[in-house]
Coordinates of C-alpha atoms in Angstrom, one line a residue:
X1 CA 109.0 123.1 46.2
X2 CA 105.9 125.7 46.4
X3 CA 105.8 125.5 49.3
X4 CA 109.7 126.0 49.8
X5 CA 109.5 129.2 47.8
X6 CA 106.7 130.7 49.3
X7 CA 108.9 130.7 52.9
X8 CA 112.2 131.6 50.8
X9 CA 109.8 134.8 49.2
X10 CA 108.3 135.8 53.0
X11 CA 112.2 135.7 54.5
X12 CA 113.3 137.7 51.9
X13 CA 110.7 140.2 52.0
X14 CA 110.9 140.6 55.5
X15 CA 113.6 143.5 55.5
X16 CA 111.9 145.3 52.7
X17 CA 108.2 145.0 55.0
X18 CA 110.2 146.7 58.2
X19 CA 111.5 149.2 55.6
X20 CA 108.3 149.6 54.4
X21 CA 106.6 149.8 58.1
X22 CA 109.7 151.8 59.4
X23 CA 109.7 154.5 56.9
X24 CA 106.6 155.0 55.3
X25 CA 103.3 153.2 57.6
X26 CA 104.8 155.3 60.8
X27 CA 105.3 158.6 59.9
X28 CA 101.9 158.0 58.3
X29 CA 100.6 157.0 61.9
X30 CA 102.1 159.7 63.4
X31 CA 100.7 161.9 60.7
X32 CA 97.0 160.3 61.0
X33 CA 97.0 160.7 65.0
X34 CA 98.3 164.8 64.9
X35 CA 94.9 165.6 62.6
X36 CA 92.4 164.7 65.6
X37 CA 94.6 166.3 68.2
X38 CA 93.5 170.1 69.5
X39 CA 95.1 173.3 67.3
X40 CA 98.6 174.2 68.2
X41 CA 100.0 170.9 70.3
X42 CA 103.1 170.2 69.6
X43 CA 102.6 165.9 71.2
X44 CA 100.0 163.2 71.3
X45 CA 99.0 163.0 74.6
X46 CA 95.4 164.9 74.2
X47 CA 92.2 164.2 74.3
X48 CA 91.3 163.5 70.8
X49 CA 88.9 166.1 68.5
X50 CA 88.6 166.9 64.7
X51 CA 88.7 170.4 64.9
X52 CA 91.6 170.5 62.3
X53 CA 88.8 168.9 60.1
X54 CA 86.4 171.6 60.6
X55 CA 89.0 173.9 59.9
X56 CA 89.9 172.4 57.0
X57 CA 85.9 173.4 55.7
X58 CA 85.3 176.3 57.5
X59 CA 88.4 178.1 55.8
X60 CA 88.2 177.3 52.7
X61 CA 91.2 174.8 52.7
X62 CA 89.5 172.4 50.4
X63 CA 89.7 174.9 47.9
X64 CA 93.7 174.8 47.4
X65 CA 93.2 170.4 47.6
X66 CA 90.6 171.0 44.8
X67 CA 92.8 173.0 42.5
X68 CA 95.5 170.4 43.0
X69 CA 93.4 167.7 42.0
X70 CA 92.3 169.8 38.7
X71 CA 95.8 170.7 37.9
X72 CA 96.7 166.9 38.2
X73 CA 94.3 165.7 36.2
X74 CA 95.0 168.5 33.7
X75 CA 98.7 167.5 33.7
X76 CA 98.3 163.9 33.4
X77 CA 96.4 164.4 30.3
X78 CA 98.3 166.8 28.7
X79 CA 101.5 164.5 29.4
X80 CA 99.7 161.4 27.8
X81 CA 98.7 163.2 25.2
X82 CA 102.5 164.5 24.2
X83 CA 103.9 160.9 25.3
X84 CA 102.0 158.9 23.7
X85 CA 103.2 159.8 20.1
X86 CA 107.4 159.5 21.4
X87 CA 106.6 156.7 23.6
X88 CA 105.4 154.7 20.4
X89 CA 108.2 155.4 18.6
X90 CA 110.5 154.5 21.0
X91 CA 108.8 151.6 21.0
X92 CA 108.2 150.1 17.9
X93 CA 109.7 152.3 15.3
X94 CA 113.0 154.0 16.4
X95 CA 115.4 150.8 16.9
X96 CA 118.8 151.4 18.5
X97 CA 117.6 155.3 18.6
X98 CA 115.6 154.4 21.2
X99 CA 118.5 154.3 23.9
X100 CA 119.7 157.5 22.9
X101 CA 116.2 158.9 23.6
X102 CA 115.9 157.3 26.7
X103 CA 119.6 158.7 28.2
X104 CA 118.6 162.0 27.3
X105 CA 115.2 162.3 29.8
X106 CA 116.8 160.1 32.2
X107 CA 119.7 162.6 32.5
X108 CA 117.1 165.4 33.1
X109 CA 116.4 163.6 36.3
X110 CA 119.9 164.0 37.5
X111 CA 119.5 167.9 38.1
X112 CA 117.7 168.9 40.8
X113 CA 114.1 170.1 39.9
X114 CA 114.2 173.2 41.4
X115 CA 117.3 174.7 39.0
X116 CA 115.5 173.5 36.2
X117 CA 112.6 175.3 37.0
X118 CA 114.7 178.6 37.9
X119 CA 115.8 178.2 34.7
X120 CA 112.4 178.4 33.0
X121 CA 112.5 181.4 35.6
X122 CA 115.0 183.2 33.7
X123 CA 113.9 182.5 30.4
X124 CA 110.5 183.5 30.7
X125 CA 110.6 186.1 33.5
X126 CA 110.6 189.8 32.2
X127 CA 114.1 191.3 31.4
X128 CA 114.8 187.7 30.8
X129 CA 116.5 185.8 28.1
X130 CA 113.2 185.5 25.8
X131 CA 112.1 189.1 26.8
X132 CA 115.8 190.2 26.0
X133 CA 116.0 188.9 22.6
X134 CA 112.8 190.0 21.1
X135 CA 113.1 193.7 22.9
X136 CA 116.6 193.9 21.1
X137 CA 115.5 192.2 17.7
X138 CA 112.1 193.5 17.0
X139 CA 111.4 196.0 20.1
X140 CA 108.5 194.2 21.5
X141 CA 108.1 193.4 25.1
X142 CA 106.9 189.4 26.7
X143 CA 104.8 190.9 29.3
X144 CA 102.7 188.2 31.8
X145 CA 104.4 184.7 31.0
X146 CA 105.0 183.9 34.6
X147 CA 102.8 183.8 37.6
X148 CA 99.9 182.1 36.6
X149 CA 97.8 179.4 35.9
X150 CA 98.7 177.7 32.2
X151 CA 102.5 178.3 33.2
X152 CA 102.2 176.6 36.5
X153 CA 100.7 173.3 34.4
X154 CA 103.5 173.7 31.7
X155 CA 106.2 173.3 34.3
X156 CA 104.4 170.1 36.2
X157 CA 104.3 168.7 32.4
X158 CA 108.2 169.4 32.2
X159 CA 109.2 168.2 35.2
X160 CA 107.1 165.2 35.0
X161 CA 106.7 164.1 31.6
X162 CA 109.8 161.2 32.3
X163 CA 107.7 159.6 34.9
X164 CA 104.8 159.5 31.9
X165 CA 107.0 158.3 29.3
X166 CA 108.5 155.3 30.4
X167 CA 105.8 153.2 31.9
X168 CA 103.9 154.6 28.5
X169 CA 106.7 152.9 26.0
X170 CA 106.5 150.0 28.4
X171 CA 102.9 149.4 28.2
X172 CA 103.0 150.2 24.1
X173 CA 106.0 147.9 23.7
X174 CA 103.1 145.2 25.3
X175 CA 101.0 145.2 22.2
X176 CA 101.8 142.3 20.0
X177 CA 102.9 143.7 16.3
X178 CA 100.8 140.8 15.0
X179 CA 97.6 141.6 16.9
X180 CA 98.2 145.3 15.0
X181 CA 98.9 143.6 11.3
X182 CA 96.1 141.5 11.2
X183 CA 93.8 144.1 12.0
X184 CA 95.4 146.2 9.4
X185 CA 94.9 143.5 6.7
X186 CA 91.6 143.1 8.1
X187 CA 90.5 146.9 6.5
X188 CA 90.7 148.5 9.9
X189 CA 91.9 151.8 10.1
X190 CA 95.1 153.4 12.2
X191 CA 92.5 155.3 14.5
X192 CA 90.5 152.1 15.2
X193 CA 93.4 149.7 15.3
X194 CA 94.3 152.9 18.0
X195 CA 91.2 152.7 19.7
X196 CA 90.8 149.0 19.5
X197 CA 93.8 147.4 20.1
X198 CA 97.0 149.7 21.3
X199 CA 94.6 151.4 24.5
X200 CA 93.4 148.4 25.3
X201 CA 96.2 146.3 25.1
X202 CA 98.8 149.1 26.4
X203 CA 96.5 150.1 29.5
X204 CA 98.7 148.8 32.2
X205 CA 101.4 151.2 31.3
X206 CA 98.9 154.2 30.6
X207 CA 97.4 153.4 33.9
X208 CA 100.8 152.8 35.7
X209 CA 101.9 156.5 34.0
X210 CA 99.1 157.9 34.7
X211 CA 98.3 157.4 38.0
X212 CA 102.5 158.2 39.0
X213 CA 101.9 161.2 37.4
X214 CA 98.5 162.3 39.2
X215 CA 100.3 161.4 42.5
X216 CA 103.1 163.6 42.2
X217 CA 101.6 166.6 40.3
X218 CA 98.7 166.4 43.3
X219 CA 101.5 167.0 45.8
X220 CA 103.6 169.2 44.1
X221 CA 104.5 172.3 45.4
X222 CA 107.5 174.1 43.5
X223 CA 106.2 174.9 40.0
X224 CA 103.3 177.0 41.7
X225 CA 105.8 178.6 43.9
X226 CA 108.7 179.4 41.5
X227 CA 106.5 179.3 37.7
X228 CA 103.1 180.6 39.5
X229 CA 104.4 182.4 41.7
X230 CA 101.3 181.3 44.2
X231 CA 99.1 182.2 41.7
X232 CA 96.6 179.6 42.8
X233 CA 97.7 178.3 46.6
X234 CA 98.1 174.1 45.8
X235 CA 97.5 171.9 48.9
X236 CA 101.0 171.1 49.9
X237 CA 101.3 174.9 49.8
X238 CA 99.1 174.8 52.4
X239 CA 100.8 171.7 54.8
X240 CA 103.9 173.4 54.6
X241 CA 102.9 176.9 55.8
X242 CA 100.5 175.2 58.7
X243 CA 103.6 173.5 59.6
X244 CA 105.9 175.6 59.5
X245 CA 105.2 179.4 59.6
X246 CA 102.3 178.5 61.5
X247 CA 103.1 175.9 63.8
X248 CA 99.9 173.8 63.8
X249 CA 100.9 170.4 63.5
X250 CA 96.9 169.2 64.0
X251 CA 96.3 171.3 60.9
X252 CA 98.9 170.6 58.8
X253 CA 98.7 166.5 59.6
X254 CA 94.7 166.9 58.8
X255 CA 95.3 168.6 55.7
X256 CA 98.5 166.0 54.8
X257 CA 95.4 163.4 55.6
X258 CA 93.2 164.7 53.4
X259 CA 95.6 164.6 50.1
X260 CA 96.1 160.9 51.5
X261 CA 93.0 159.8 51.7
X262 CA 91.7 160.8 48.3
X263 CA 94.8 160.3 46.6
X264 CA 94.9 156.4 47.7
X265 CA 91.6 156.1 47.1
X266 CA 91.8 157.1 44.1
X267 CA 95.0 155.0 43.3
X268 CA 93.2 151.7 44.6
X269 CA 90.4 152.4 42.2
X270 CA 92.8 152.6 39.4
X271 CA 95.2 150.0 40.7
X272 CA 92.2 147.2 41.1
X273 CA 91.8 147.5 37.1
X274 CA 95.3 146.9 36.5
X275 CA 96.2 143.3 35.3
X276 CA 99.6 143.5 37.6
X277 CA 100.7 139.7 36.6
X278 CA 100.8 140.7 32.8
X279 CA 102.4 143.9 33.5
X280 CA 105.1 142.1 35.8
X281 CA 105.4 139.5 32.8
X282 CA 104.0 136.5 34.8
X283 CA 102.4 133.7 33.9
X284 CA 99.2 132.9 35.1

């Protein structure tokens, strides 16, 4: 029979592997094999170089990937931080209220991200709905709340702070309420109980929320365009504009190849110390 299942799993994997291959290991191919072709071709039949690499240095283009690497890390932690207090409620202290929590920040992934963040736009933008009410009800002026830095992270922590959440309650609804009681009767304290058993025990959600979150916020590119207003250039910035306006594919597919590289690396380092057979619920 396990051997019956095993050719039952392959078959019925095999659609979503040329899926997989189709839509996601091709264009990353593609992507791979236009870094090491000469600036400005537009086709792969060229002799190979890695100029678009030495661009990469020589210009200063590893600046923008390193300031969307320390705006992802910043994010992520801010977002655990602010999760992890609602993610344990909804997890272990809020019952049926829990559902109604979780319906309303999954709805806020039904609008589009980039009218949410016009919104914040409006609000916060000078003349705008903030500024307006405190010019007309105490005469003072919100001067500077947009375009840069801090407001750049608060909008990555808005729009991603679902994708935090979730695996976060997941991971916390993992720890045994027994495990936490017998510590308790034990004489430990809530921050070493905290330190002791709910990390530990929850880390396969924190590292699943965590390392979704650092992948997105590293390749986002509309909260420092709309909330920053390109007060700090981010990498993908950067890939689109080499792209588009300046129609270098080489160094737009070597920058693209950069994010890739260290973002996966860094994901396989985090993924390797994930127990995926308890997260999944199996049984060993």
């Amino acid at each position: 029979m396990n051997g019956r299942d095993r050719k039952l799993g392959l078959w019925c994997a095999v659609p979503l592997g040329v899926l997989l291959a189709g839509g996601f290991l091709a264009p990353l191919l593609v992507i791979s094999g236009f870094s090491i072709m000469p600036e400005r071709v537009f086709d792969l039949a060229h002799v190979p170089d890695f100029s678009a690499y030495a661009v990469f240095f020589k210009q200063g283009y590893y600046k923008s990937l390193l300031w969307s690497l320390a705006m992802a890390f910043m994010a992520t932690a801010i977002l655990f931080v602010l999760c992890w207090p609602l993610a344990y409620g909804m997890a272990k202290v809020f019952g049926r209220f829990t559902l109604f929590l979780t319906v309303a920040v999954a709805v806020t992934l039904f609008v589009s991200e980039n009218i949410r963040l016009f919104g914040w736009v409006v609000t916060l933008m000078k003349g705008g709905l903030i500024d307006g009410y405190l010019n007309s009800l105490t005469g003072w002026r919100l001067e500077g709340a947009l375009y840069n830095i801090p407001i750049t992270i608060f909008g990555l922590v808005y729009v991603y702070f679902p994708f935090m959440l979730f695996p976060l309650a997941q991971g916390i609804a993992m720890v045994p309420d027994d495990a936490r009681q017998a510590a308790a009767d034990l004489g430990a304290s809530r921050w070493r109980i905290l330190w002791e058993i709910d990390l530990p025990l929850a880390a396969p959600g924190i590292m699943v929320g965590s390392l979704l979150c650092f992948v997105l916020v590293a390749g986002a590119l509309a909260e420092s365009k709309l909330l920053g207003g390109q007060s700090v250039i981010v990498i993908a910035s950067e890939v689109e504009t080499a792209f588009s306006y300046g129609q270098n594919w080489p160094l737009g597919s070597a920058l693209a190849m950069s994010l890739i590289v260290v973002i996966g690396t860094l994901a396989i380092l985090a993924i390797s110390r994930v127990d995926l057979d308890t997260l999944m619920g199996r049984r060993r």
